Structures are given as C-alpha cells and as structure tokens.
Amino acid sequence: MERRRIGLQVNNQRRWIVFGAVASIFWGLSGIIAKFLFEVPQMTPVFLTQIRMICAGGIMVLLAALCGCHPFAVFHDWHAVLQLLVYGVIGMIPDQLFYFITVNYGNASIATILQFVGPFFVMLYMALVHHQLPRRIEIISAIVAFIGVATVATNGKFIHLAITPAVLLFGILSAVGVMTTTVSPRQLLQKYDALTVTGWGILIAGIALSIIHPVVPKVNLAPVNFIEIIGVILIGTIIPFLLFSVALKHVNPTIMSLLDAFEPITATFGSVILMGLTLSVAEIIGSILIIIAVIGLNYQPKKS
C-alpha cells in the first residue's frame, strides 16, 4: 500500500513537471507566432500587444469569476486598485510591449534570450530597495549572464554589436519589465488569487495602452492571421499561465527554474526550424551561458 502511494506521488509530480514544461514551451512559441504576424503590413507591436492584453485579460477575469475567485472584490480596496494600476501600467506594458518590439526588430530567439535575464534585475532591485545582499551564487550567475548577453550581442567579437541597438535596448527594457511585473504585485498576491491579479493586470495594461496609443492601424488580415492572433492569446498567454500556476503549487521552485529554460530553447529552435534563423557558435554559447546563469540564480541549497 505504501509503495502504491509513493508511486502515485511520483506520477503526480511528473504530471506537474510536464505542465510546467508545456507552459514554458507555449511561451516560447508565442514569440514565433508574433514574428509571423509582424510580416503582415501595418501590423505593429503596439496593436498586437493591445489585442493580446485586452482579450487575454478579459478572459482570465471571466475565468476567475467562473472559478469562484470573486475578481471584483479587489475594487473594494482603493489601495489594491492603485497597486493593480501600477502592476498593469508599469509592469505588464513594458514586459509585453517591449518584448514584441524586440521580436519585431529582431527575432523571437534573441527577444526571449534577452528577456530571460529579467531575474537579475529583480536581484538588483532587492539589493538596492530591500538591502537584500546577493548570495555568492547570484553574483557568479550575474557575471555569467553578462558574459552571455555580451557574447550574443557582439557575436563573440566584443568590439561591435552584431545586433541592432534597438534590439538590444528593447530586449533589456523587456527584462526590466519582467522585474517590475515580478515585484509590483507581491502585496496583491498575498490577499488575492493569482488568476484575479494577473487577469486584471493584463486587462488594465491593455486598456491603458489603448488610451496612450489610440491609433488603430488598417491591417488586412487573412484567415490564417486570425488563427495566429488567437494563438498569441491562448497559447502565448492564457493556457501557459494556468498550467504554470498549477505546476508551481506542486513542483519545487528550483525545478521550475529548470523548466523556464524551455522558453528560450523553444523560441530558438522554433525560429531555426520555422523561420530559417541561422545561429553562430557564439550566439549558441552566449544563449547557453544565460540559461545556465538563470538556473544558477534560482538555485536553493538544501538546508540541514
């Protein structure tokens, strides 16, 4: 009986790990789908971000209501509303928009790799604001990540950029967006469920971006483009969030950090296979260094 119970626990653990891996793979695919969409005349990163966030945020809020999470309860607390506004405008907009701009100027692989260094900005924020000194492994990981980014950006020659300044700038800004998205909703998540907080954050970001940039381009979309937009909303946002949230409750954070690596790997291999992207040896080495560095950043030694 005990052996059977242990076997069931192992099987459940494997299922949650698969959920986490699929979520990261879907996030990696979303950048590739977006790159295909940017080949449509007049399709802009701003417009695609607006569509993605308004549709995905609205659906997630609806799902929260259907699951009995009472998503409108957050509006009874004006302090929580202010935090939602900060989370959406300062967090979600740079996270999502700058990522798509990087995809547009470059490709899904470089955009995902650069955004993948976001946790190091979180580490820097915690050190400067909360005086939480980084551990030795975090300092080493930061150095390795910097070398990896420099290798990718210069193609290993270190004397000139191999990518455009716009790709590097918006890629790094998207990583800063990861930081703001990570730290801004921390108090909200202590009081409200993740589906409600994320749903409202994405929806508010989409509405705010539409107010900031109300221009709607005249885009002639083919039927396949509507499928791609649905893919960005479902495969790139809603489904991976739900899968990752469920997996995070059952899988060790260190393992989840390993599963995160599927996102840049998927974006890179997908770009090579589907879009004919050619990677140099230096780009491959730099990408591997960044992935290893982020995994090292999330390493938590077992306590005695």
PDB file of C-alpha atoms in Angstrom:
ATOM      1  CA  MET A   1       0.000   0.000   0.000  1.00  0.00           C
ATOM      2  CA  GLU A   2       2.824   2.375   0.914  1.00  0.00           C
ATOM      3  CA  ARG A   3       4.646   1.539  -2.321  1.00  0.00           C
ATOM      4  CA  ARG A   4       1.484   2.286  -4.320  1.00  0.00           C
ATOM      5  CA  ARG A   5       1.043   5.637  -2.562  1.00  0.00           C
ATOM      6  CA  ILE A   6       4.655   6.617  -3.321  1.00  0.00           C
ATOM      7  CA  GLY A   7       4.133   5.587  -6.940  1.00  0.00           C
ATOM      8  CA  LEU A   8       1.079   7.823  -7.227  1.00  0.00           C
ATOM      9  CA  GLN A   9       3.021  10.749  -5.751  1.00  0.00           C
ATOM     10  CA  VAL A  10       5.819  10.262  -8.303  1.00  0.00           C
ATOM     11  CA  ASN A  11       3.317  10.101 -11.165  1.00  0.00           C
ATOM     12  CA  ASN A  12       1.580  13.272  -9.962  1.00  0.00           C
ATOM     13  CA  GLN A  13       4.948  15.038  -9.634  1.00  0.00           C
ATOM     14  CA  ARG A  14       5.801  14.082 -13.213  1.00  0.00           C
ATOM     15  CA  ARG A  15       2.438  15.407 -14.400  1.00  0.00           C
ATOM     16  CA  TRP A  16       3.011  18.794 -12.752  1.00  0.00           C
ATOM     17  CA  ILE A  17       6.522  18.948 -14.231  1.00  0.00           C
ATOM     18  CA  VAL A  18       5.066  18.255 -17.678  1.00  0.00           C
ATOM     19  CA  PHE A  19       2.549  21.075 -17.120  1.00  0.00           C
ATOM     20  CA  GLY A  20       5.367  23.483 -16.268  1.00  0.00           C
ATOM     21  CA  ALA A  21       7.420  22.425 -19.278  1.00  0.00           C
ATOM     22  CA  VAL A  22       4.457  22.787 -21.652  1.00  0.00           C
ATOM     23  CA  ALA A  23       3.763  26.270 -20.255  1.00  0.00           C
ATOM     24  CA  SER A  24       7.342  27.390 -20.973  1.00  0.00           C
ATOM     25  CA  ILE A  25       7.225  25.835 -24.447  1.00  0.00           C
ATOM     26  CA  PHE A  26       3.991  27.692 -25.201  1.00  0.00           C
ATOM     27  CA  TRP A  27       5.535  30.988 -24.083  1.00  0.00           C
ATOM     28  CA  GLY A  28       8.448  30.309 -26.410  1.00  0.00           C
ATOM     29  CA  LEU A  29       6.081  29.599 -29.307  1.00  0.00           C
ATOM     30  CA  SER A  30       4.175  32.845 -28.778  1.00  0.00           C
ATOM     31  CA  GLY A  31       7.160  34.926 -29.912  1.00  0.00           C
ATOM     32  CA  ILE A  32       7.454  32.890 -33.106  1.00  0.00           C
ATOM     33  CA  ILE A  33       3.746  33.340 -33.843  1.00  0.00           C
ATOM     34  CA  ALA A  34       4.119  37.084 -33.236  1.00  0.00           C
ATOM     35  CA  LYS A  35       7.040  37.243 -35.676  1.00  0.00           C
ATOM     36  CA  PHE A  36       4.830  35.739 -38.380  1.00  0.00           C
ATOM     37  CA  LEU A  37       2.163  38.349 -37.601  1.00  0.00           C
ATOM     38  CA  PHE A  38       4.658  41.216 -37.899  1.00  0.00           C
ATOM     39  CA  GLU A  39       5.202  40.212 -41.509  1.00  0.00           C
ATOM     40  CA  VAL A  40       1.632  41.402 -42.193  1.00  0.00           C
ATOM     41  CA  PRO A  41       1.712  45.026 -43.484  1.00  0.00           C
ATOM     42  CA  GLN A  42       0.657  47.624 -40.884  1.00  0.00           C
ATOM     43  CA  MET A  43       0.679  45.103 -38.005  1.00  0.00           C
ATOM     44  CA  THR A  44       2.584  46.799 -35.192  1.00  0.00           C
ATOM     45  CA  PRO A  45       3.850  45.546 -31.808  1.00  0.00           C
ATOM     46  CA  VAL A  46       1.639  48.104 -30.052  1.00  0.00           C
ATOM     47  CA  PHE A  47      -1.529  46.937 -31.814  1.00  0.00           C
ATOM     48  CA  LEU A  48      -0.775  43.239 -31.235  1.00  0.00           C
ATOM     49  CA  THR A  49       0.016  43.935 -27.569  1.00  0.00           C
ATOM     50  CA  GLN A  50      -3.296  45.782 -27.167  1.00  0.00           C
ATOM     51  CA  ILE A  51      -5.253  42.883 -28.697  1.00  0.00           C
ATOM     52  CA  ARG A  52      -3.379  40.303 -26.660  1.00  0.00           C
ATOM     53  CA  MET A  53      -3.775  42.034 -23.312  1.00  0.00           C
ATOM     54  CA  ILE A  54      -7.397  43.141 -23.638  1.00  0.00           C
ATOM     55  CA  CYS A  55      -8.615  39.741 -24.885  1.00  0.00           C
ATOM     56  CA  ALA A  56      -6.431  37.610 -22.601  1.00  0.00           C
ATOM     57  CA  GLY A  57      -7.031  39.800 -19.543  1.00  0.00           C
ATOM     58  CA  GLY A  58     -10.789  39.822 -20.077  1.00  0.00           C
ATOM     59  CA  ILE A  59     -10.906  36.039 -20.478  1.00  0.00           C
ATOM     60  CA  MET A  60      -8.789  35.489 -17.359  1.00  0.00           C
ATOM     61  CA  VAL A  61     -11.032  37.748 -15.264  1.00  0.00           C
ATOM     62  CA  LEU A  62     -14.042  35.801 -16.564  1.00  0.00           C
ATOM     63  CA  LEU A  63     -12.338  32.512 -15.670  1.00  0.00           C
ATOM     64  CA  ALA A  64     -11.631  33.859 -12.187  1.00  0.00           C
ATOM     65  CA  ALA A  65     -15.332  34.633 -11.770  1.00  0.00           C
ATOM     66  CA  LEU A  66     -16.355  31.182 -13.045  1.00  0.00           C
ATOM     67  CA  CYS A  67     -13.920  29.570 -10.595  1.00  0.00           C
ATOM     68  CA  GLY A  68     -15.480  31.442  -7.682  1.00  0.00           C
ATOM     69  CA  CYS A  69     -12.499  33.733  -7.078  1.00  0.00           C
ATOM     70  CA  HIS A  70     -14.681  36.887  -6.809  1.00  0.00           C
ATOM     71  CA  PRO A  71     -12.443  39.026  -9.062  1.00  0.00           C
ATOM     72  CA  PHE A  72     -14.390  42.260  -8.442  1.00  0.00           C
ATOM     73  CA  ALA A  73     -13.691  42.107  -4.693  1.00  0.00           C
ATOM     74  CA  VAL A  74     -10.325  43.727  -5.333  1.00  0.00           C
ATOM     75  CA  PHE A  75     -12.089  47.005  -6.236  1.00  0.00           C
ATOM     76  CA  HIS A  76     -13.412  47.345  -2.691  1.00  0.00           C
ATOM     77  CA  ASP A  77      -9.896  48.342  -1.621  1.00  0.00           C
ATOM     78  CA  TRP A  78      -8.605  51.555  -3.212  1.00  0.00           C
ATOM     79  CA  HIS A  79      -5.044  50.722  -2.168  1.00  0.00           C
ATOM     80  CA  ALA A  80      -5.342  47.430  -4.062  1.00  0.00           C
ATOM     81  CA  VAL A  81      -6.743  49.283  -7.086  1.00  0.00           C
ATOM     82  CA  LEU A  82      -3.718  51.583  -7.078  1.00  0.00           C
ATOM     83  CA  GLN A  83      -1.423  48.579  -6.898  1.00  0.00           C
ATOM     84  CA  LEU A  84      -3.274  46.995  -9.841  1.00  0.00           C
ATOM     85  CA  LEU A  85      -2.742  50.171 -11.867  1.00  0.00           C
ATOM     86  CA  VAL A  86       0.982  50.134 -11.078  1.00  0.00           C
ATOM     87  CA  TYR A  87       1.184  46.418 -11.886  1.00  0.00           C
ATOM     88  CA  GLY A  88      -0.577  46.880 -15.222  1.00  0.00           C
ATOM     89  CA  VAL A  89       0.944  50.137 -16.460  1.00  0.00           C
ATOM     90  CA  ILE A  90       4.492  49.930 -15.069  1.00  0.00           C
ATOM     91  CA  GLY A  91       4.709  46.135 -15.043  1.00  0.00           C
ATOM     92  CA  MET A  92       2.728  44.490 -17.804  1.00  0.00           C
ATOM     93  CA  ILE A  93       3.088  47.132 -20.507  1.00  0.00           C
ATOM     94  CA  PRO A  94       6.920  47.171 -20.638  1.00  0.00           C
ATOM     95  CA  ASP A  95       7.041  43.399 -20.107  1.00  0.00           C
ATOM     96  CA  GLN A  96       4.723  42.595 -23.022  1.00  0.00           C
ATOM     97  CA  LEU A  97       5.201  45.569 -25.365  1.00  0.00           C
ATOM     98  CA  PHE A  98       8.997  45.771 -25.328  1.00  0.00           C
ATOM     99  CA  TYR A  99       9.191  42.008 -25.855  1.00  0.00           C
ATOM    100  CA  PHE A 100       7.082  42.254 -29.022  1.00  0.00           C
ATOM    101  CA  ILE A 101       9.108  45.268 -30.216  1.00  0.00           C
ATOM    102  CA  THR A 102      12.277  43.192 -29.808  1.00  0.00           C
ATOM    103  CA  VAL A 103      10.667  40.327 -31.736  1.00  0.00           C
ATOM    104  CA  ASN A 104       9.684  42.764 -34.478  1.00  0.00           C
ATOM    105  CA  TYR A 105      13.144  44.348 -34.804  1.00  0.00           C
ATOM    106  CA  GLY A 106      14.977  41.064 -34.312  1.00  0.00           C
ATOM    107  CA  ASN A 107      13.525  37.597 -33.827  1.00  0.00           C
ATOM    108  CA  ALA A 108      11.795  35.503 -31.181  1.00  0.00           C
ATOM    109  CA  SER A 109      15.052  33.840 -30.143  1.00  0.00           C
ATOM    110  CA  ILE A 110      17.020  36.994 -29.291  1.00  0.00           C
ATOM    111  CA  ALA A 111      13.926  38.593 -27.700  1.00  0.00           C
ATOM    112  CA  THR A 112      13.370  35.634 -25.386  1.00  0.00           C
ATOM    113  CA  ILE A 113      17.052  35.280 -24.513  1.00  0.00           C
ATOM    114  CA  LEU A 114      17.367  38.972 -23.572  1.00  0.00           C
ATOM    115  CA  GLN A 115      14.114  38.945 -21.597  1.00  0.00           C
ATOM    116  CA  PHE A 116      15.353  35.834 -19.799  1.00  0.00           C
ATOM    117  CA  VAL A 117      17.839  37.965 -17.814  1.00  0.00           C
ATOM    118  CA  GLY A 118      14.907  39.677 -16.047  1.00  0.00           C
ATOM    119  CA  PRO A 119      15.529  37.828 -12.742  1.00  0.00           C
ATOM    120  CA  PHE A 120      18.864  39.626 -12.408  1.00  0.00           C
ATOM    121  CA  PHE A 121      17.065  42.970 -12.373  1.00  0.00           C
ATOM    122  CA  VAL A 122      14.869  41.523  -9.633  1.00  0.00           C
ATOM    123  CA  MET A 123      18.036  40.633  -7.727  1.00  0.00           C
ATOM    124  CA  LEU A 124      19.348  44.186  -8.239  1.00  0.00           C
ATOM    125  CA  TYR A 125      16.030  45.653  -7.074  1.00  0.00           C
ATOM    126  CA  MET A 126      16.035  43.521  -3.925  1.00  0.00           C
ATOM    127  CA  ALA A 127      19.610  44.595  -3.173  1.00  0.00           C
ATOM    128  CA  LEU A 128      19.006  48.333  -3.682  1.00  0.00           C
ATOM    129  CA  VAL A 129      15.498  48.695  -2.247  1.00  0.00           C
ATOM    130  CA  HIS A 130      15.284  45.957   0.386  1.00  0.00           C
ATOM    131  CA  HIS A 131      19.030  45.759   1.167  1.00  0.00           C
ATOM    132  CA  GLN A 132      18.966  42.029   0.482  1.00  0.00           C
ATOM    133  CA  LEU A 133      22.571  41.267  -0.347  1.00  0.00           C
ATOM    134  CA  PRO A 134      23.045  38.763  -3.191  1.00  0.00           C
ATOM    135  CA  ARG A 135      24.498  35.372  -2.430  1.00  0.00           C
ATOM    136  CA  ARG A 136      27.773  34.233  -3.921  1.00  0.00           C
ATOM    137  CA  ILE A 137      25.967  32.019  -6.461  1.00  0.00           C
ATOM    138  CA  GLU A 138      23.859  35.026  -7.514  1.00  0.00           C
ATOM    139  CA  ILE A 139      26.932  37.213  -8.086  1.00  0.00           C
ATOM    140  CA  ILE A 140      28.607  34.473 -10.118  1.00  0.00           C
ATOM    141  CA  SER A 141      25.394  33.933 -12.097  1.00  0.00           C
ATOM    142  CA  ALA A 142      25.129  37.670 -12.820  1.00  0.00           C
ATOM    143  CA  ILE A 143      28.691  37.711 -14.199  1.00  0.00           C
ATOM    144  CA  VAL A 144      27.985  34.647 -16.343  1.00  0.00           C
ATOM    145  CA  ALA A 145      24.744  36.210 -17.610  1.00  0.00           C
ATOM    146  CA  PHE A 146      26.556  39.454 -18.509  1.00  0.00           C
ATOM    147  CA  ILE A 147      29.161  37.485 -20.457  1.00  0.00           C
ATOM    148  CA  GLY A 148      26.352  35.582 -22.186  1.00  0.00           C
ATOM    149  CA  VAL A 149      24.489  38.755 -23.178  1.00  0.00           C
ATOM    150  CA  ALA A 150      27.723  40.372 -24.397  1.00  0.00           C
ATOM    151  CA  THR A 151      28.531  37.253 -26.434  1.00  0.00           C
ATOM    152  CA  VAL A 152      25.096  37.203 -28.062  1.00  0.00           C
ATOM    153  CA  ALA A 153      25.051  40.957 -28.703  1.00  0.00           C
ATOM    154  CA  THR A 154      28.525  41.062 -30.280  1.00  0.00           C
ATOM    155  CA  ASN A 155      28.605  37.564 -31.790  1.00  0.00           C
ATOM    156  CA  GLY A 156      31.675  36.870 -29.665  1.00  0.00           C
ATOM    157  CA  LYS A 157      33.827  39.673 -31.090  1.00  0.00           C
ATOM    158  CA  PHE A 158      33.211  42.141 -28.201  1.00  0.00           C
ATOM    159  CA  ILE A 159      34.222  45.206 -30.247  1.00  0.00           C
ATOM    160  CA  HIS A 160      30.984  45.932 -32.123  1.00  0.00           C
ATOM    161  CA  LEU A 161      27.328  44.975 -31.925  1.00  0.00           C
ATOM    162  CA  ALA A 162      26.150  42.085 -34.056  1.00  0.00           C
ATOM    163  CA  ILE A 163      22.534  43.077 -33.364  1.00  0.00           C
ATOM    164  CA  THR A 164      20.948  46.493 -33.850  1.00  0.00           C
ATOM    165  CA  PRO A 165      20.991  48.901 -30.903  1.00  0.00           C
ATOM    166  CA  ALA A 166      17.158  48.872 -30.958  1.00  0.00           C
ATOM    167  CA  VAL A 167      17.071  45.092 -30.429  1.00  0.00           C
ATOM    168  CA  LEU A 168      19.498  45.311 -27.518  1.00  0.00           C
ATOM    169  CA  LEU A 169      17.745  48.330 -25.963  1.00  0.00           C
ATOM    170  CA  PHE A 170      14.192  46.979 -26.125  1.00  0.00           C
ATOM    171  CA  GLY A 171      15.352  43.482 -25.185  1.00  0.00           C
ATOM    172  CA  ILE A 172      16.937  44.813 -21.997  1.00  0.00           C
ATOM    173  CA  LEU A 173      13.879  47.012 -21.335  1.00  0.00           C
ATOM    174  CA  SER A 174      11.671  43.925 -21.629  1.00  0.00           C
ATOM    175  CA  ALA A 175      13.891  42.282 -18.994  1.00  0.00           C
ATOM    176  CA  VAL A 176      13.350  45.325 -16.767  1.00  0.00           C
ATOM    177  CA  GLY A 177       9.629  44.795 -17.439  1.00  0.00           C
ATOM    178  CA  VAL A 178       9.997  41.276 -16.060  1.00  0.00           C
ATOM    179  CA  MET A 179      11.385  42.840 -12.880  1.00  0.00           C
ATOM    180  CA  THR A 180       8.510  45.311 -12.477  1.00  0.00           C
ATOM    181  CA  THR A 181       5.982  42.576 -13.253  1.00  0.00           C
ATOM    182  CA  THR A 182       7.587  40.393 -10.588  1.00  0.00           C
ATOM    183  CA  VAL A 183       7.906  42.877  -7.727  1.00  0.00           C
ATOM    184  CA  SER A 184       4.854  45.150  -8.194  1.00  0.00           C
ATOM    185  CA  PRO A 185       2.063  42.620  -7.430  1.00  0.00           C
ATOM    186  CA  ARG A 186       3.686  40.983  -4.388  1.00  0.00           C
ATOM    187  CA  GLN A 187       1.302  42.512  -1.822  1.00  0.00           C
ATOM    188  CA  LEU A 188      -1.725  41.870  -4.046  1.00  0.00           C
ATOM    189  CA  LEU A 189      -0.861  38.185  -4.353  1.00  0.00           C
ATOM    190  CA  GLN A 190      -0.871  37.881  -0.560  1.00  0.00           C
ATOM    191  CA  LYS A 191      -4.549  38.895  -0.451  1.00  0.00           C
ATOM    192  CA  TYR A 192      -5.984  37.790  -3.814  1.00  0.00           C
ATOM    193  CA  ASP A 193      -5.600  34.769  -6.077  1.00  0.00           C
ATOM    194  CA  ALA A 194      -3.085  34.842  -8.937  1.00  0.00           C
ATOM    195  CA  LEU A 195      -5.717  34.462 -11.661  1.00  0.00           C
ATOM    196  CA  THR A 196      -7.580  37.569 -10.492  1.00  0.00           C
ATOM    197  CA  VAL A 197      -4.454  39.686 -10.043  1.00  0.00           C
ATOM    198  CA  THR A 198      -2.892  38.677 -13.354  1.00  0.00           C
ATOM    199  CA  GLY A 199      -6.160  38.934 -15.259  1.00  0.00           C
ATOM    200  CA  TRP A 200      -6.866  42.468 -14.043  1.00  0.00           C
ATOM    201  CA  GLY A 201      -3.213  43.483 -14.504  1.00  0.00           C
ATOM    202  CA  ILE A 202      -3.189  42.370 -18.135  1.00  0.00           C
ATOM    203  CA  LEU A 203      -6.622  43.879 -18.863  1.00  0.00           C
ATOM    204  CA  ILE A 204      -5.750  47.238 -17.240  1.00  0.00           C
ATOM    205  CA  ALA A 205      -2.473  47.287 -19.185  1.00  0.00           C
ATOM    206  CA  GLY A 206      -4.317  46.698 -22.455  1.00  0.00           C
ATOM    207  CA  ILE A 207      -6.837  49.458 -21.748  1.00  0.00           C
ATOM    208  CA  ALA A 208      -4.125  51.890 -20.632  1.00  0.00           C
ATOM    209  CA  LEU A 209      -2.035  51.176 -23.733  1.00  0.00           C
ATOM    210  CA  SER A 210      -5.107  51.781 -25.912  1.00  0.00           C
ATOM    211  CA  ILE A 211      -5.601  55.166 -24.210  1.00  0.00           C
ATOM    212  CA  ILE A 212      -1.918  56.074 -24.546  1.00  0.00           C
ATOM    213  CA  HIS A 213      -1.804  54.954 -28.187  1.00  0.00           C
ATOM    214  CA  PRO A 214      -5.376  55.048 -29.573  1.00  0.00           C
ATOM    215  CA  VAL A 215      -4.349  54.714 -33.234  1.00  0.00           C
ATOM    216  CA  VAL A 216      -5.791  51.579 -34.857  1.00  0.00           C
ATOM    217  CA  PRO A 217      -3.831  50.635 -38.000  1.00  0.00           C
ATOM    218  CA  LYS A 218      -5.636  49.437 -41.108  1.00  0.00           C
ATOM    219  CA  VAL A 219      -4.467  45.844 -41.150  1.00  0.00           C
ATOM    220  CA  ASN A 220      -5.729  43.467 -43.830  1.00  0.00           C
ATOM    221  CA  LEU A 221      -5.786  40.156 -42.015  1.00  0.00           C
ATOM    222  CA  ALA A 222      -6.077  36.828 -43.778  1.00  0.00           C
ATOM    223  CA  PRO A 223      -7.917  33.932 -42.062  1.00  0.00           C
ATOM    224  CA  VAL A 224      -4.578  32.432 -41.006  1.00  0.00           C
ATOM    225  CA  ASN A 225      -3.695  35.706 -39.257  1.00  0.00           C
ATOM    226  CA  PHE A 226      -6.806  35.478 -37.071  1.00  0.00           C
ATOM    227  CA  ILE A 227      -5.697  31.982 -36.081  1.00  0.00           C
ATOM    228  CA  GLU A 228      -2.247  33.369 -35.229  1.00  0.00           C
ATOM    229  CA  ILE A 229      -3.773  36.123 -33.072  1.00  0.00           C
ATOM    230  CA  ILE A 230      -5.862  33.527 -31.242  1.00  0.00           C
ATOM    231  CA  GLY A 231      -2.649  31.544 -30.797  1.00  0.00           C
ATOM    232  CA  VAL A 232      -0.896  34.544 -29.193  1.00  0.00           C
ATOM    233  CA  ILE A 233      -3.850  34.981 -26.813  1.00  0.00           C
ATOM    234  CA  LEU A 234      -4.374  31.330 -25.893  1.00  0.00           C
ATOM    235  CA  ILE A 235      -1.002  29.620 -26.453  1.00  0.00           C
ATOM    236  CA  GLY A 236       1.050  32.677 -25.539  1.00  0.00           C
ATOM    237  CA  THR A 237      -0.887  33.892 -22.513  1.00  0.00           C
ATOM    238  CA  ILE A 238      -3.884  32.125 -21.010  1.00  0.00           C
ATOM    239  CA  ILE A 239      -3.022  28.416 -21.282  1.00  0.00           C
ATOM    240  CA  PRO A 240       0.639  28.684 -20.162  1.00  0.00           C
ATOM    241  CA  PHE A 241      -0.300  30.912 -17.230  1.00  0.00           C
ATOM    242  CA  LEU A 242      -2.882  28.419 -15.990  1.00  0.00           C
ATOM    243  CA  LEU A 243      -0.536  25.453 -16.466  1.00  0.00           C
ATOM    244  CA  PHE A 244       2.413  27.199 -14.820  1.00  0.00           C
ATOM    245  CA  SER A 245       0.329  28.433 -11.873  1.00  0.00           C
ATOM    246  CA  VAL A 246      -0.932  24.913 -11.168  1.00  0.00           C
ATOM    247  CA  ALA A 247       2.534  23.384 -11.546  1.00  0.00           C
ATOM    248  CA  LEU A 248       4.105  25.991  -9.247  1.00  0.00           C
ATOM    249  CA  LYS A 249       1.923  24.781  -6.374  1.00  0.00           C
ATOM    250  CA  HIS A 250       3.244  21.219  -6.653  1.00  0.00           C
ATOM    251  CA  VAL A 251       6.796  21.472  -8.010  1.00  0.00           C
ATOM    252  CA  ASN A 252       9.947  22.685  -6.249  1.00  0.00           C
ATOM    253  CA  PRO A 253      10.937  26.239  -7.355  1.00  0.00           C
ATOM    254  CA  THR A 254      14.398  25.008  -8.355  1.00  0.00           C
ATOM    255  CA  ILE A 255      12.839  22.507 -10.754  1.00  0.00           C
ATOM    256  CA  MET A 256      10.530  25.230 -12.080  1.00  0.00           C
ATOM    257  CA  SER A 257      13.576  27.382 -12.855  1.00  0.00           C
ATOM    258  CA  LEU A 258      14.922  24.491 -14.931  1.00  0.00           C
ATOM    259  CA  LEU A 259      11.582  24.270 -16.759  1.00  0.00           C
ATOM    260  CA  ASP A 260      11.783  28.023 -17.508  1.00  0.00           C
ATOM    261  CA  ALA A 261      14.708  27.210 -19.786  1.00  0.00           C
ATOM    262  CA  PHE A 262      12.304  25.548 -22.223  1.00  0.00           C
ATOM    263  CA  GLU A 263      11.071  29.024 -23.242  1.00  0.00           C
ATOM    264  CA  PRO A 264      14.294  30.378 -24.835  1.00  0.00           C
ATOM    265  CA  ILE A 265      15.164  26.909 -26.117  1.00  0.00           C
ATOM    266  CA  THR A 266      11.767  26.620 -27.830  1.00  0.00           C
ATOM    267  CA  ALA A 267      11.984  30.146 -29.245  1.00  0.00           C
ATOM    268  CA  THR A 268      15.478  29.453 -30.598  1.00  0.00           C
ATOM    269  CA  PHE A 269      14.847  26.031 -32.140  1.00  0.00           C
ATOM    270  CA  GLY A 270      11.430  27.139 -33.385  1.00  0.00           C
ATOM    271  CA  SER A 271      12.977  30.158 -35.113  1.00  0.00           C
ATOM    272  CA  VAL A 272      15.618  27.934 -36.711  1.00  0.00           C
ATOM    273  CA  ILE A 273      13.095  25.350 -37.945  1.00  0.00           C
ATOM    274  CA  LEU A 274      10.120  27.555 -38.861  1.00  0.00           C
ATOM    275  CA  MET A 275      11.771  30.836 -39.867  1.00  0.00           C
ATOM    276  CA  GLY A 276      15.155  29.731 -41.186  1.00  0.00           C
ATOM    277  CA  LEU A 277      17.120  31.532 -38.485  1.00  0.00           C
ATOM    278  CA  THR A 278      20.850  30.808 -38.575  1.00  0.00           C
ATOM    279  CA  LEU A 279      22.756  30.859 -35.296  1.00  0.00           C
ATOM    280  CA  SER A 280      26.501  31.303 -34.975  1.00  0.00           C
ATOM    281  CA  VAL A 281      28.581  29.332 -32.497  1.00  0.00           C
ATOM    282  CA  ALA A 282      28.998  32.466 -30.370  1.00  0.00           C
ATOM    283  CA  GLU A 283      25.231  33.037 -30.219  1.00  0.00           C
ATOM    284  CA  ILE A 284      24.659  29.435 -29.153  1.00  0.00           C
ATOM    285  CA  ILE A 285      27.349  29.670 -26.452  1.00  0.00           C
ATOM    286  CA  GLY A 286      26.010  33.017 -25.208  1.00  0.00           C
ATOM    287  CA  SER A 287      22.452  31.691 -25.027  1.00  0.00           C
ATOM    288  CA  ILE A 288      23.587  28.622 -23.094  1.00  0.00           C
ATOM    289  CA  LEU A 289      25.523  30.842 -20.648  1.00  0.00           C
ATOM    290  CA  ILE A 290      22.418  32.966 -19.993  1.00  0.00           C
ATOM    291  CA  ILE A 291      20.230  29.899 -19.412  1.00  0.00           C
ATOM    292  CA  ILE A 292      22.813  28.376 -17.035  1.00  0.00           C
ATOM    293  CA  ALA A 293      23.115  31.704 -15.195  1.00  0.00           C
ATOM    294  CA  VAL A 294      19.361  32.000 -14.614  1.00  0.00           C
ATOM    295  CA  ILE A 295      19.204  28.402 -13.400  1.00  0.00           C
ATOM    296  CA  GLY A 296      22.085  29.171 -11.018  1.00  0.00           C
ATOM    297  CA  LEU A 297      20.281  32.289  -9.800  1.00  0.00           C
ATOM    298  CA  ASN A 298      17.302  30.165  -8.779  1.00  0.00           C
ATOM    299  CA  TYR A 299      19.407  27.502  -7.064  1.00  0.00           C
ATOM    300  CA  GLN A 300      18.408  26.965  -3.436  1.00  0.00           C
ATOM    301  CA  PRO A 301      20.741  24.680  -1.437  1.00  0.00           C
ATOM    302  CA  LYS A 302      19.099  22.169   0.857  1.00  0.00           C
ATOM    303  CA  LYS A 303      19.102  23.233   4.490  1.00  0.00           C
ATOM    304  CA  SER A 304      20.470  20.817   7.055  1.00  0.00           C
TER     305      SER A 304
END
